[in-house]
CSV table of C-alpha atoms in Angstrom, one decimal:
chain,number,residue,atom,x,y,z
A,30,UNK,CA,9.5,-16.5,-2.5
A,31,UNK,CA,8.3,-13.9,-0.1
A,32,UNK,CA,4.5,-13.7,0.4
A,33,UNK,CA,1.9,-12.4,2.7
A,34,UNK,CA,-1.3,-14.3,3.5
A,35,UNK,CA,-4.4,-12.8,5.0
A,36,UNK,CA,-6.8,-15.4,6.2
A,37,UNK,CA,-10.4,-14.5,5.5
A,38,UNK,CA,-11.2,-12.0,2.7
A,39,UNK,CA,-14.4,-11.0,4.6
A,40,UNK,CA,-14.8,-10.7,8.3
A,41,UNK,CA,-18.0,-9.7,10.1
A,42,UNK,CA,-18.2,-8.7,13.8
A,43,UNK,CA,-20.9,-7.2,15.9
A,44,UNK,CA,-20.4,-3.7,17.2
A,45,UNK,CA,-18.5,-3.9,20.5
A,46,UNK,CA,-17.1,-7.4,19.7
A,47,UNK,CA,-13.4,-8.3,19.3
A,48,UNK,CA,-11.8,-7.7,16.0
A,49,UNK,CA,-9.2,-10.2,14.9
A,50,UNK,CA,-7.6,-10.0,11.4
A,51,UNK,CA,-5.0,-12.6,10.6
A,52,UNK,CA,-1.7,-12.1,8.7
A,53,UNK,CA,1.1,-14.5,8.1
A,54,UNK,CA,4.2,-14.0,6.1
A,55,UNK,CA,6.7,-16.5,4.5
A,56,UNK,CA,10.3,-15.5,4.7
A,57,UNK,CA,13.4,-16.8,6.4
A,58,UNK,CA,14.3,-13.2,7.2
A,59,UNK,CA,12.0,-11.4,9.5
A,60,UNK,CA,10.6,-8.5,7.7
A,61,UNK,CA,9.2,-5.1,8.7
A,62,UNK,CA,5.5,-5.5,9.2
A,63,UNK,CA,2.6,-3.1,8.6
A,64,UNK,CA,-1.1,-2.9,8.7
A,65,UNK,CA,-2.9,-0.4,6.5
A,66,UNK,CA,-6.6,0.5,6.3
A,67,UNK,CA,-8.4,1.7,3.2
A,68,UNK,CA,-11.8,3.4,3.1
A,69,UNK,CA,-13.8,3.4,-0.1
A,70,UNK,CA,-12.2,5.5,-2.9
A,71,UNK,CA,-9.3,6.5,-0.6
A,72,UNK,CA,-5.6,5.7,-0.3
A,73,UNK,CA,-4.0,3.6,2.4
A,74,UNK,CA,-3.6,4.8,5.9
A,75,UNK,CA,-1.0,3.4,8.2
A,76,UNK,CA,-2.5,1.8,11.3
A,77,UNK,CA,0.6,0.4,12.9
A,78,UNK,CA,4.0,-1.0,12.1
A,79,UNK,CA,6.7,-3.3,13.5
A,80,UNK,CA,10.3,-2.8,12.7
A,81,UNK,CA,12.4,-3.6,15.8
A,82,UNK,CA,11.9,-3.7,19.5
A,83,UNK,CA,8.8,-4.6,21.4
A,84,UNK,CA,6.8,-7.2,19.5
A,85,UNK,CA,3.4,-5.9,20.7
A,86,UNK,CA,2.7,-2.6,18.9
A,87,UNK,CA,-0.1,-0.2,19.4
A,88,UNK,CA,-1.6,1.8,16.6
A,89,UNK,CA,-4.2,4.4,15.9
A,90,UNK,CA,-7.9,3.9,16.6
A,91,UNK,CA,-7.4,1.4,19.3
A,92,UNK,CA,-5.8,-1.3,17.1
A,93,UNK,CA,-2.8,-3.3,18.1
A,94,UNK,CA,-0.8,-6.2,16.6
A,95,UNK,CA,1.8,-8.7,17.9
A,96,UNK,CA,4.7,-10.0,15.9
A,97,UNK,CA,5.3,-13.7,16.6
A,98,UNK,CA,8.4,-14.8,14.9
A,99,UNK,CA,7.9,-18.5,15.7
A,100,UNK,CA,4.5,-18.4,14.0
A,101,UNK,CA,5.5,-15.9,11.3
A,102,UNK,CA,2.4,-13.9,12.2
A,103,UNK,CA,1.3,-10.4,12.7
A,104,UNK,CA,-2.4,-10.5,13.6
A,105,UNK,CA,-4.3,-7.3,14.1
A,106,UNK,CA,-6.7,-6.9,17.0
A,107,UNK,CA,-9.1,-4.4,18.5
A,108,UNK,CA,-11.0,-5.2,21.7
A,109,UNK,CA,-14.2,-3.5,20.8
A,110,UNK,CA,-15.4,-2.9,17.2
A,111,UNK,CA,-16.9,0.4,16.2
A,112,UNK,CA,-19.1,1.1,13.2
A,113,UNK,CA,-16.4,3.4,11.8
A,114,UNK,CA,-13.9,0.4,11.7
A,115,UNK,CA,-15.7,-1.0,8.6
A,116,UNK,CA,-13.1,-0.8,5.9
A,117,UNK,CA,-10.5,-2.9,3.9
A,118,UNK,CA,-7.4,-3.9,5.9
A,119,UNK,CA,-4.1,-4.8,4.3
A,120,UNK,CA,-1.1,-6.5,5.9
A,121,UNK,CA,2.2,-5.6,4.2
A,122,UNK,CA,5.8,-6.5,4.6
A,123,UNK,CA,9.1,-5.0,3.5
A,124,UNK,CA,12.7,-5.7,4.0
A,125,UNK,CA,15.8,-3.7,4.8
A,126,UNK,CA,17.1,-4.5,1.4
A,127,UNK,CA,14.6,-2.5,-0.5
A,128,UNK,CA,11.7,-0.1,-0.4
A,129,UNK,CA,9.1,-2.3,-1.9
A,130,UNK,CA,6.0,-3.4,0.0
A,131,UNK,CA,4.4,-6.8,-0.5
A,132,UNK,CA,0.7,-6.7,0.3
A,133,UNK,CA,-1.7,-9.3,1.4
A,134,UNK,CA,-5.0,-9.6,-0.6
A,135,UNK,CA,-6.9,-7.6,2.0
A,136,UNK,CA,-9.7,-8.3,4.5
A,137,UNK,CA,-12.9,-6.5,4.3
A,138,UNK,CA,-14.3,-5.8,7.8
A,139,UNK,CA,-18.0,-5.4,8.3
A,140,UNK,CA,-19.3,-4.2,11.6
A,141,UNK,CA,-22.9,-5.2,12.4
A,142,UNK,CA,-24.9,-2.8,14.6
B,29,UNK,CA,2.2,19.3,6.8
B,30,UNK,CA,0.7,18.5,3.5
B,31,UNK,CA,0.2,14.8,2.6
B,32,UNK,CA,0.9,13.0,-0.6
B,33,UNK,CA,-1.0,14.6,-3.5
B,34,UNK,CA,-2.0,12.7,-6.6
B,35,UNK,CA,-3.5,14.3,-9.6
B,36,UNK,CA,-5.9,13.8,-11.3
B,37,UNK,CA,-8.2,11.8,-9.0
B,38,UNK,CA,-10.2,10.4,-11.8
B,39,UNK,CA,-9.4,9.8,-15.4
B,40,UNK,CA,-11.2,8.1,-18.3
B,41,UNK,CA,-9.2,7.2,-21.4
B,42,UNK,CA,-9.7,5.2,-24.5
B,43,UNK,CA,-7.8,2.0,-25.5
B,44,UNK,CA,-4.6,2.8,-27.3
B,45,UNK,CA,-4.2,6.3,-25.7
B,46,UNK,CA,-1.5,7.1,-23.2
B,47,UNK,CA,-1.8,8.7,-19.8
B,48,UNK,CA,0.4,10.5,-17.3
B,49,UNK,CA,-0.3,10.5,-13.6
B,50,UNK,CA,1.3,12.8,-11.1
B,51,UNK,CA,2.4,12.4,-7.5
B,52,UNK,CA,3.8,15.1,-5.2
B,53,UNK,CA,5.3,13.5,-2.1
B,54,UNK,CA,5.4,14.9,1.4
B,55,UNK,CA,8.0,17.7,1.6
B,56,UNK,CA,11.4,16.3,2.4
B,57,UNK,CA,10.6,12.8,1.2
B,58,UNK,CA,12.9,11.5,-1.5
B,59,UNK,CA,11.5,8.1,-2.2
B,60,UNK,CA,8.4,7.7,-4.3
B,61,UNK,CA,6.8,4.3,-5.1
B,62,UNK,CA,3.9,3.5,-7.4
B,63,UNK,CA,1.3,0.7,-6.9
B,64,UNK,CA,-1.5,-0.6,-9.0
B,65,UNK,CA,-4.6,-1.8,-7.2
B,66,UNK,CA,-7.2,-4.0,-9.0
B,67,UNK,CA,-9.9,-6.2,-7.6
B,68,UNK,CA,-8.4,-9.3,-9.2
B,69,UNK,CA,-4.7,-8.7,-8.5
B,70,UNK,CA,-4.8,-6.6,-5.4
B,71,UNK,CA,-1.9,-4.2,-4.7
B,72,UNK,CA,1.1,-4.7,-7.0
B,73,UNK,CA,4.3,-2.8,-7.0
B,74,UNK,CA,5.2,-0.9,-10.1
B,75,UNK,CA,8.4,1.0,-9.4
B,76,UNK,CA,10.3,3.1,-6.9
B,77,UNK,CA,12.3,6.2,-7.3
B,78,UNK,CA,14.8,7.7,-5.0
B,79,UNK,CA,16.7,11.0,-5.8
B,80,UNK,CA,15.6,10.8,-9.5
B,81,UNK,CA,16.8,7.3,-9.9
B,82,UNK,CA,14.7,4.2,-10.4
B,83,UNK,CA,15.9,1.7,-7.8
B,84,UNK,CA,13.4,-1.0,-8.1
B,85,UNK,CA,10.9,-2.2,-10.7
B,86,UNK,CA,8.0,-4.6,-10.5
B,87,UNK,CA,6.8,-7.1,-13.0
B,88,UNK,CA,5.0,-4.8,-15.4
B,89,UNK,CA,5.4,-4.4,-19.2
B,90,UNK,CA,7.5,-1.7,-20.6
B,91,UNK,CA,4.3,0.3,-21.4
B,92,UNK,CA,4.5,1.4,-17.7
B,93,UNK,CA,7.2,3.9,-17.1
B,94,UNK,CA,8.0,6.6,-14.6
B,95,UNK,CA,10.3,9.4,-13.6
B,96,UNK,CA,11.2,11.6,-10.7
B,97,UNK,CA,12.1,15.2,-10.8
B,98,UNK,CA,14.7,17.1,-8.7
B,99,UNK,CA,11.9,18.3,-6.4
B,100,UNK,CA,11.0,14.6,-5.8
B,101,UNK,CA,7.7,14.9,-7.6
B,102,UNK,CA,7.1,11.9,-9.7
B,103,UNK,CA,5.1,11.0,-12.8
B,104,UNK,CA,4.1,7.6,-14.2
B,105,UNK,CA,3.1,7.1,-17.8
B,106,UNK,CA,1.2,4.3,-19.4
B,107,UNK,CA,1.3,4.1,-23.1
B,108,UNK,CA,-1.0,2.1,-25.5
B,109,UNK,CA,-3.7,1.7,-22.8
B,110,UNK,CA,-5.5,-1.6,-22.5
B,111,UNK,CA,-8.8,-2.3,-20.8
B,112,UNK,CA,-6.9,-4.2,-18.1
B,113,UNK,CA,-5.0,-1.1,-17.1
B,114,UNK,CA,-8.2,0.2,-15.4
B,115,UNK,CA,-7.2,0.4,-11.8
B,116,UNK,CA,-6.5,2.6,-8.8
B,117,UNK,CA,-2.9,3.9,-9.0
B,118,UNK,CA,-1.4,4.7,-5.7
B,119,UNK,CA,1.7,6.7,-4.9
B,120,UNK,CA,3.6,6.3,-1.7
B,121,UNK,CA,6.3,8.6,-0.3
B,122,UNK,CA,9.0,7.7,2.2
B,123,UNK,CA,11.5,9.8,4.0
B,124,UNK,CA,14.3,7.4,3.9
B,125,UNK,CA,15.6,4.0,2.9
B,126,UNK,CA,15.0,1.3,4.0
B,127,UNK,CA,11.3,1.8,4.1
B,128,UNK,CA,10.1,2.0,7.7
B,129,UNK,CA,7.0,4.0,6.9
B,130,UNK,CA,5.3,5.0,3.7
B,131,UNK,CA,2.5,7.5,3.3
B,132,UNK,CA,0.0,6.9,0.5
B,133,UNK,CA,-1.9,9.4,-1.6
B,134,UNK,CA,-5.6,9.0,-2.3
B,135,UNK,CA,-4.9,7.5,-5.7
B,136,UNK,CA,-5.8,8.1,-9.3
B,137,UNK,CA,-8.8,6.1,-10.6
B,138,UNK,CA,-8.0,5.3,-14.2
B,139,UNK,CA,-10.8,3.8,-16.3
B,140,UNK,CA,-10.0,2.6,-19.8
B,141,UNK,CA,-12.9,2.3,-22.2
């Protein structure tokens, strides 16, 4: 069965510190990989995606993620956290065989001033 | 370019009633998917429509149904509402298949009392 695991439902970092949010998937077929951010009472906004090509992808707001096939991981990073980064982050996967997203359970990021 | 529009934003219904939620995708997008978001179950796929045809369906009871019109607008209907149907319902639109990028609406917050 395909699944997405986000380690750590809550992550706290100090303003200016490194942000690292973890995502692993389980599938024998490499999927398309996505990170979405959700602010309170809002929908999901795409941060970045990996479909093919370069495994290090850069997204909006200074975020980036690296697809590591050998580790089945797609961790999200940002060198320096900003207060406005406080939100819920979701890792998601899909496959070329369908249009359905499978989401992780989400990681709530808190930024401490 | 207008984003994905979901109406209404908030809804309160009584157990046993039925409800219809609406989603207008981004112009030109032909794929519309629906997701249910709850604190306990996270984001779960309901169904996906492409060119007025349901192509994929998640594991929800038959009380949950949907349709798509020729202009790609979609509606989802929930009959005989239960307290557990209280959730944020998110609609996502995509330009093509397979899904390499989906744009989400702000959601409809349904509360069943």
